[in-house]
Coordinates of C-alpha atoms and ligand atoms in Angstrom, one line a residue:
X11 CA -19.0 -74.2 -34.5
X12 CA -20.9 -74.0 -31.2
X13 CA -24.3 -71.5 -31.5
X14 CA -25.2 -70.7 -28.0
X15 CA -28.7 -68.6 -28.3
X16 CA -29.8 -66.6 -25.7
X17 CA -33.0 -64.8 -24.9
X18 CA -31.5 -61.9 -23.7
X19 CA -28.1 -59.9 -23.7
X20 CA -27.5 -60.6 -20.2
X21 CA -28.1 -64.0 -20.7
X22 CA -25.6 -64.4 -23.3
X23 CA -23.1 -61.8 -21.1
X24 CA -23.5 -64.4 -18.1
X25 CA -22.9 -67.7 -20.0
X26 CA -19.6 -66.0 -21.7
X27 CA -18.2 -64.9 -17.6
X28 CA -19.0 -68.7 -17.1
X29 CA -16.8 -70.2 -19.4
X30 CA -14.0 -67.7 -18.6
X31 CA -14.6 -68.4 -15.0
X32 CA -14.2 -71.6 -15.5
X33 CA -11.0 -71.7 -18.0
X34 CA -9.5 -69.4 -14.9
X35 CA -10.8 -71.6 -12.0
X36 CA -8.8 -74.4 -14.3
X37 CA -5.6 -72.3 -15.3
X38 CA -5.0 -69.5 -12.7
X39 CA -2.1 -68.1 -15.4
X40 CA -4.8 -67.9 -18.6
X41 CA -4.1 -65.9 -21.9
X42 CA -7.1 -63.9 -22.9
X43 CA -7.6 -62.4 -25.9
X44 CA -9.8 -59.4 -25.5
X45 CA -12.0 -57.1 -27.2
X46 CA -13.6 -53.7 -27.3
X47 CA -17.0 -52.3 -28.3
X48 CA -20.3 -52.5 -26.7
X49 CA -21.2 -56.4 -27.0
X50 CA -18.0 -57.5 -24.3
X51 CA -18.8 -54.8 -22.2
X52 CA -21.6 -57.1 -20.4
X53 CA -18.9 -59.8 -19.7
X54 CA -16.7 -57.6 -18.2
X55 CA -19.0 -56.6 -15.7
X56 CA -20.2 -60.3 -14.8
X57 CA -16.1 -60.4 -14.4
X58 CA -15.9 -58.0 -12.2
X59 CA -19.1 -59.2 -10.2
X60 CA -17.2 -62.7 -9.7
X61 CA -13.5 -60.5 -8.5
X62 CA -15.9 -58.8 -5.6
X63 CA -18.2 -61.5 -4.7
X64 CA -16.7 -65.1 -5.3
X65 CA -12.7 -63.4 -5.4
X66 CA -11.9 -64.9 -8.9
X67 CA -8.2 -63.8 -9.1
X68 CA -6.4 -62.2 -12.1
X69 CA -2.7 -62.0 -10.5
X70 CA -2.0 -64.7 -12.7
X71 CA -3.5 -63.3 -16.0
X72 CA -2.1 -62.1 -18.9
X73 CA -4.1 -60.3 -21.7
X74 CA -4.0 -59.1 -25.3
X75 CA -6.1 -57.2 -26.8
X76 CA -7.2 -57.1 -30.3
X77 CA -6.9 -53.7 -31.6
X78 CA -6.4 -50.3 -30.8
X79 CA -6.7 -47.3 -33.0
X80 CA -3.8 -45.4 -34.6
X81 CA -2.3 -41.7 -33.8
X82 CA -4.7 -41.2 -30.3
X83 CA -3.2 -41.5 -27.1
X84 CA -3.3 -43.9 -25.0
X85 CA -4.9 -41.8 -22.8
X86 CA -7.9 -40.3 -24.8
X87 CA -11.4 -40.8 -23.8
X88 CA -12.6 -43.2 -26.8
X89 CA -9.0 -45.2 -26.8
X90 CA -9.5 -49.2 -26.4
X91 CA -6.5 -48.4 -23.8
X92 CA -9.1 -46.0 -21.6
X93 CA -12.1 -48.4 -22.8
X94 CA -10.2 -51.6 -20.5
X95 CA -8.9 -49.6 -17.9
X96 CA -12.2 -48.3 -17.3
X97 CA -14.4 -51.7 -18.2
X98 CA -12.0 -54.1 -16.4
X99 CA -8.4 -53.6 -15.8
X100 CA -9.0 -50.8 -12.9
X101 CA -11.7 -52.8 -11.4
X102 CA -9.6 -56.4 -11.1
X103 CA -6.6 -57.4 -9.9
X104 CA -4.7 -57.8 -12.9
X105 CA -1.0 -56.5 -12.7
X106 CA -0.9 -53.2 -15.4
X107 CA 2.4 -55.4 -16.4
X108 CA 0.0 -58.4 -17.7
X109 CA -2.4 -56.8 -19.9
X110 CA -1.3 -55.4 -23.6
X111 CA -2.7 -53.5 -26.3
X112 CA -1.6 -52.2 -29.3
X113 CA 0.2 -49.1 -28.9
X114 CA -1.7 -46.1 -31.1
X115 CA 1.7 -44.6 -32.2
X116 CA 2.8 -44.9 -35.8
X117 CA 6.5 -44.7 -35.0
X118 CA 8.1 -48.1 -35.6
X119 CA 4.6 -49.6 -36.2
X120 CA 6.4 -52.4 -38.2
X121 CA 8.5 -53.4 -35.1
X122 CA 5.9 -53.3 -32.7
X123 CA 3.7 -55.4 -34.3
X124 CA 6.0 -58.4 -34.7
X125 CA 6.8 -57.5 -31.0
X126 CA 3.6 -58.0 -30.3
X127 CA 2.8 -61.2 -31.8
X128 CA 6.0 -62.3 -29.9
X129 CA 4.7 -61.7 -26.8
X130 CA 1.7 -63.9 -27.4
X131 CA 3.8 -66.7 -28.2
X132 CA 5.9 -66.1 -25.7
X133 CA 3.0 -66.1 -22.9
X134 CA 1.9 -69.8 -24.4
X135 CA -0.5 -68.7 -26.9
X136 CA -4.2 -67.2 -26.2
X137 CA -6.5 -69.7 -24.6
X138 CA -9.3 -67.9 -24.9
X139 CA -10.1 -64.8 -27.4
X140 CA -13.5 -62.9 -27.3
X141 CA -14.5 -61.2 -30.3
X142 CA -17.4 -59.2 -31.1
X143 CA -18.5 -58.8 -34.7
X144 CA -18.9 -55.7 -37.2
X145 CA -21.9 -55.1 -39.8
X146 CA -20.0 -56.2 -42.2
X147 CA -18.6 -59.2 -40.4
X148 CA -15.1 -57.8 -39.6
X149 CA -13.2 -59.3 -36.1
X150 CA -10.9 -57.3 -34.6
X151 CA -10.3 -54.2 -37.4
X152 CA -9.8 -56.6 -40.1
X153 CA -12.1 -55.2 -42.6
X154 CA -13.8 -57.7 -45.9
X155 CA -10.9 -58.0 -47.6
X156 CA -8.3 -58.7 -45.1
X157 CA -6.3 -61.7 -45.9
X158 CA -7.8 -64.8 -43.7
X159 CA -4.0 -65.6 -42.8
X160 CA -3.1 -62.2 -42.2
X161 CA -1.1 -61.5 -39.0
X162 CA -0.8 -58.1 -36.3
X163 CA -0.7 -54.8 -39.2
X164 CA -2.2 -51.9 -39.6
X165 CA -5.6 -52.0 -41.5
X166 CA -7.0 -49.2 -42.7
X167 CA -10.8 -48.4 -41.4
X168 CA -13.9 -48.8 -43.7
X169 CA -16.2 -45.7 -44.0
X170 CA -19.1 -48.2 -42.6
X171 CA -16.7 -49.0 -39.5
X172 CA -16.0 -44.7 -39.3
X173 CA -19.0 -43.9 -39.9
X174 CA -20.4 -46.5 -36.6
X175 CA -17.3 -45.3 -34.6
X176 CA -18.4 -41.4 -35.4
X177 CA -20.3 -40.6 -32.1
X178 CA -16.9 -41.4 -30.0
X179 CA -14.9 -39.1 -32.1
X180 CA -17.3 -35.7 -32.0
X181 CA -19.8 -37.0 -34.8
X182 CA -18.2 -37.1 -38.0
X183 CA -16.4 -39.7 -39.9
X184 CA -13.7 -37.1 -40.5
X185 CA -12.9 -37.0 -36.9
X186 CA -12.0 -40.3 -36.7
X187 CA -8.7 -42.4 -37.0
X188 CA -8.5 -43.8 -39.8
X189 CA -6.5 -46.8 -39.2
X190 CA -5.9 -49.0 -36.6
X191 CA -3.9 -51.9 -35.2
X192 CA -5.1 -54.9 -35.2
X193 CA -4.4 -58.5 -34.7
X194 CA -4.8 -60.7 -38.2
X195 CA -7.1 -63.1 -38.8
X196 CA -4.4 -65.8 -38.7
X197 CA -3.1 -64.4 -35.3
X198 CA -6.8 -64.8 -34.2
X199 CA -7.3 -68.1 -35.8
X200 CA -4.4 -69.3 -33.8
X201 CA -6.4 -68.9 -30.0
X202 CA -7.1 -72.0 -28.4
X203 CA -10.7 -71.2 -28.1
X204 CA -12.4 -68.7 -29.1
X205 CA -15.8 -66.9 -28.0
X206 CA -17.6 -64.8 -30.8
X207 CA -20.3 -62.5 -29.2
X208 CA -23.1 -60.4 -30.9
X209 CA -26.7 -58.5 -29.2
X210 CA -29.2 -57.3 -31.5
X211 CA -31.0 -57.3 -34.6
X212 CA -28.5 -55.0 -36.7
X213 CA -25.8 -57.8 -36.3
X214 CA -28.3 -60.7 -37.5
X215 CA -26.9 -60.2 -41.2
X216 CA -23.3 -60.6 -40.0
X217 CA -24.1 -63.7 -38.0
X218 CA -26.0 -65.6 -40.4
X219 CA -23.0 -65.2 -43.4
X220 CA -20.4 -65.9 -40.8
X221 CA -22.3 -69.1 -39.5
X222 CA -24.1 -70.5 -42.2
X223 CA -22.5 -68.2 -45.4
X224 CA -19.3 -69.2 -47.3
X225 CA -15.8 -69.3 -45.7
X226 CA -14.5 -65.7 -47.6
X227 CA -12.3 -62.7 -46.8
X228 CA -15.5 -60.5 -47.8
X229 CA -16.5 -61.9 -43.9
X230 CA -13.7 -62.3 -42.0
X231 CA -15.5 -63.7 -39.0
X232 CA -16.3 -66.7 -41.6
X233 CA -13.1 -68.5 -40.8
X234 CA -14.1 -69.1 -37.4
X235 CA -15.9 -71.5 -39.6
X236 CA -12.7 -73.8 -39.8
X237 CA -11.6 -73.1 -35.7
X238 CA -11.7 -76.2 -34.1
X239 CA -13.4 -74.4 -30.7
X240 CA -15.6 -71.6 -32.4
X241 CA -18.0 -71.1 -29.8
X242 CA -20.6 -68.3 -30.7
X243 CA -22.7 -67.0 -27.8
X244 CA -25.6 -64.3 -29.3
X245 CA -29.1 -63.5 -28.4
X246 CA -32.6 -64.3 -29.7
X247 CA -32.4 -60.9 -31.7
X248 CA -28.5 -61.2 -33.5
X249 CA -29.7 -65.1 -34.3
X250 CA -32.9 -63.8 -36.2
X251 CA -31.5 -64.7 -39.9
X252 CA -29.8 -67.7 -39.3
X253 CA -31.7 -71.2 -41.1
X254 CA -31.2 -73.3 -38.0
X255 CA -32.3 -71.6 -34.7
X256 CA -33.9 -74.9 -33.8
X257 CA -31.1 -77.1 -34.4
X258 CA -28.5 -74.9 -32.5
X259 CA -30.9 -74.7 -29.4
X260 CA -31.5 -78.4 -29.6
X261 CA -27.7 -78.7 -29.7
X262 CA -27.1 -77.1 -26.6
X263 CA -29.9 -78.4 -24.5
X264 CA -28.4 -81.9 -25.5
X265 CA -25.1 -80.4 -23.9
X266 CA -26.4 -79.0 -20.5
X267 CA -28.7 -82.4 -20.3
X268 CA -24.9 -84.5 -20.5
X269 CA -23.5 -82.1 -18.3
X270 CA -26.1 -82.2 -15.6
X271 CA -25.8 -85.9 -15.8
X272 CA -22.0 -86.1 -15.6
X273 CA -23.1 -83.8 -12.8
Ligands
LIG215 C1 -15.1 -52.3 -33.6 C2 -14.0 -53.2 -32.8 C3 -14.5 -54.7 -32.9 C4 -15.9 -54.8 -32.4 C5 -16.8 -54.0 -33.3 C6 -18.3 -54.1 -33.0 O1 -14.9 -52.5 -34.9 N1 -12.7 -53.1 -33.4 O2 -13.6 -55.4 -32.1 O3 -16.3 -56.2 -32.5 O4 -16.4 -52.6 -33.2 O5 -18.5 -53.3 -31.9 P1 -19.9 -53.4 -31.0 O6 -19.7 -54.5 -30.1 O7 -19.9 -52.0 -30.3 O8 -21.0 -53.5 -32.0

């Protein structure tokens, strides 16, 4: 794995644009993989700051997104579909028939989830997939537990992923979906690259088993352990319990010293 520290959330937002930028500036037609929740949100908007100013173009881009909750519409406020429109699709110029998420409809759930793994294999395969992380270490919605090979289902949600998810949905667990679609862990595993993000001291404890604890379905983000391009971009704060801070920033200085003298 890569461990990109950064002393600041912006920081680690910026240097996550930069390598999309530059996978785009490379491959105009890239596969994303994207995510929801407050961590990506940072990314998006050093996205859209490159659209406006520097015209990065996303006519040619396709997207998936992880996850999306069941039995809300598409259209309801805390909906990962609003949560894109209103954090990037509306604000690039990505064609509304490139992007997919999960539909939050039960009918045919079976169906649509095979459909939907199609479609990534049918657009090439993701090059790049951002992920934030849960508490517990969960990517996507697939809650400790969830088979590491497991492919696009329905999981159902952990009270500690309700309970987090309880301000969106009026304030109680009970008002909140309680299952979701989500990509698996194998469908994940199969991106090209793949970018795991986390600000903040309360996802410290998830970053350290994920990065330095076993490889188990009890932490799903683990098996990014055994990606060949795991790239892990957090901040001073979310790399607070990890053994080798030192190490990891020693890594990456060595890497920006090569580049720079590649030039
Ligand atoms: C939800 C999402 C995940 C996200 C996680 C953490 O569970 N399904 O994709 O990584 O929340 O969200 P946040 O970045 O807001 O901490």
């Amino acid at each position: 794995m890569e461990i990109i520290i950064q002393p600041t959330y912006a920081r680690l937002a910026e240097v996550a644009a930069e390598i999309i930028r530059d996978a785009l500036l490379k491959k105009p037609n890239l596969v994303l993989g994207l995510a929801t929740g407050s961590t990506p949100i940072g990314v998006y908007e050093a996205l859209v700051q490159m659209h406006r100013t520097d015209r990065l173009d996303f006519s040619n881009v396709t997207t998936f997104n992880l996850d999306e909750y069941v039995g809300i519409p598409p259209d309801h406020p805390y909906s990962y579909h609003t949560f894109m429109r209103t954090h990037l699709f509306n604000l690039i110029n990505i064609p509304v028939e490139n992007y997919h998420i999960p539909q939050s409809t039960v009918v045919g759930h079976a169906e649509f989830c095979e459909r939907y793994e199609a479609a990534i294999v049918d657009a090439g395969g993701i090059d790049i997939q951002v992920l934030g992380i849960g508490r517990d270490g969960h990517i996507g919605f697939n809650e400790p537990s969830s088979s590491l090979g497991s492919r696009t289902r329905i999981k159902t949600l952990t009270r500690g992923t309700l309970e987090a998810n309880a301000s969106h949905f009026g304030g109680t667990v009970d008002t909140v979906p309680k299952m979701a679609i989500t990509m698996g862990v194998g469908t994940i595993m199969e991106a090209k690259q793949c970018l795991l993000l986390a600000s903040g001291g309360p996802k410290a404890e998830a970053i350290a088993n994920a990065v330095e604890g076993p490889i188990t379905a009890e932490v799903p983000a683990s098996v990014l352990q055994m990606h060949p391009r795991a790239v892990v971009i957090i901040d001073d704060a979310a790399a607070s319990q990890l053994k080798r801070v030192d190490y990891y920033k020693q890594v990456y200085a060595n890497k920006l010293e090569l580049l720079s003298r590649d030039g």
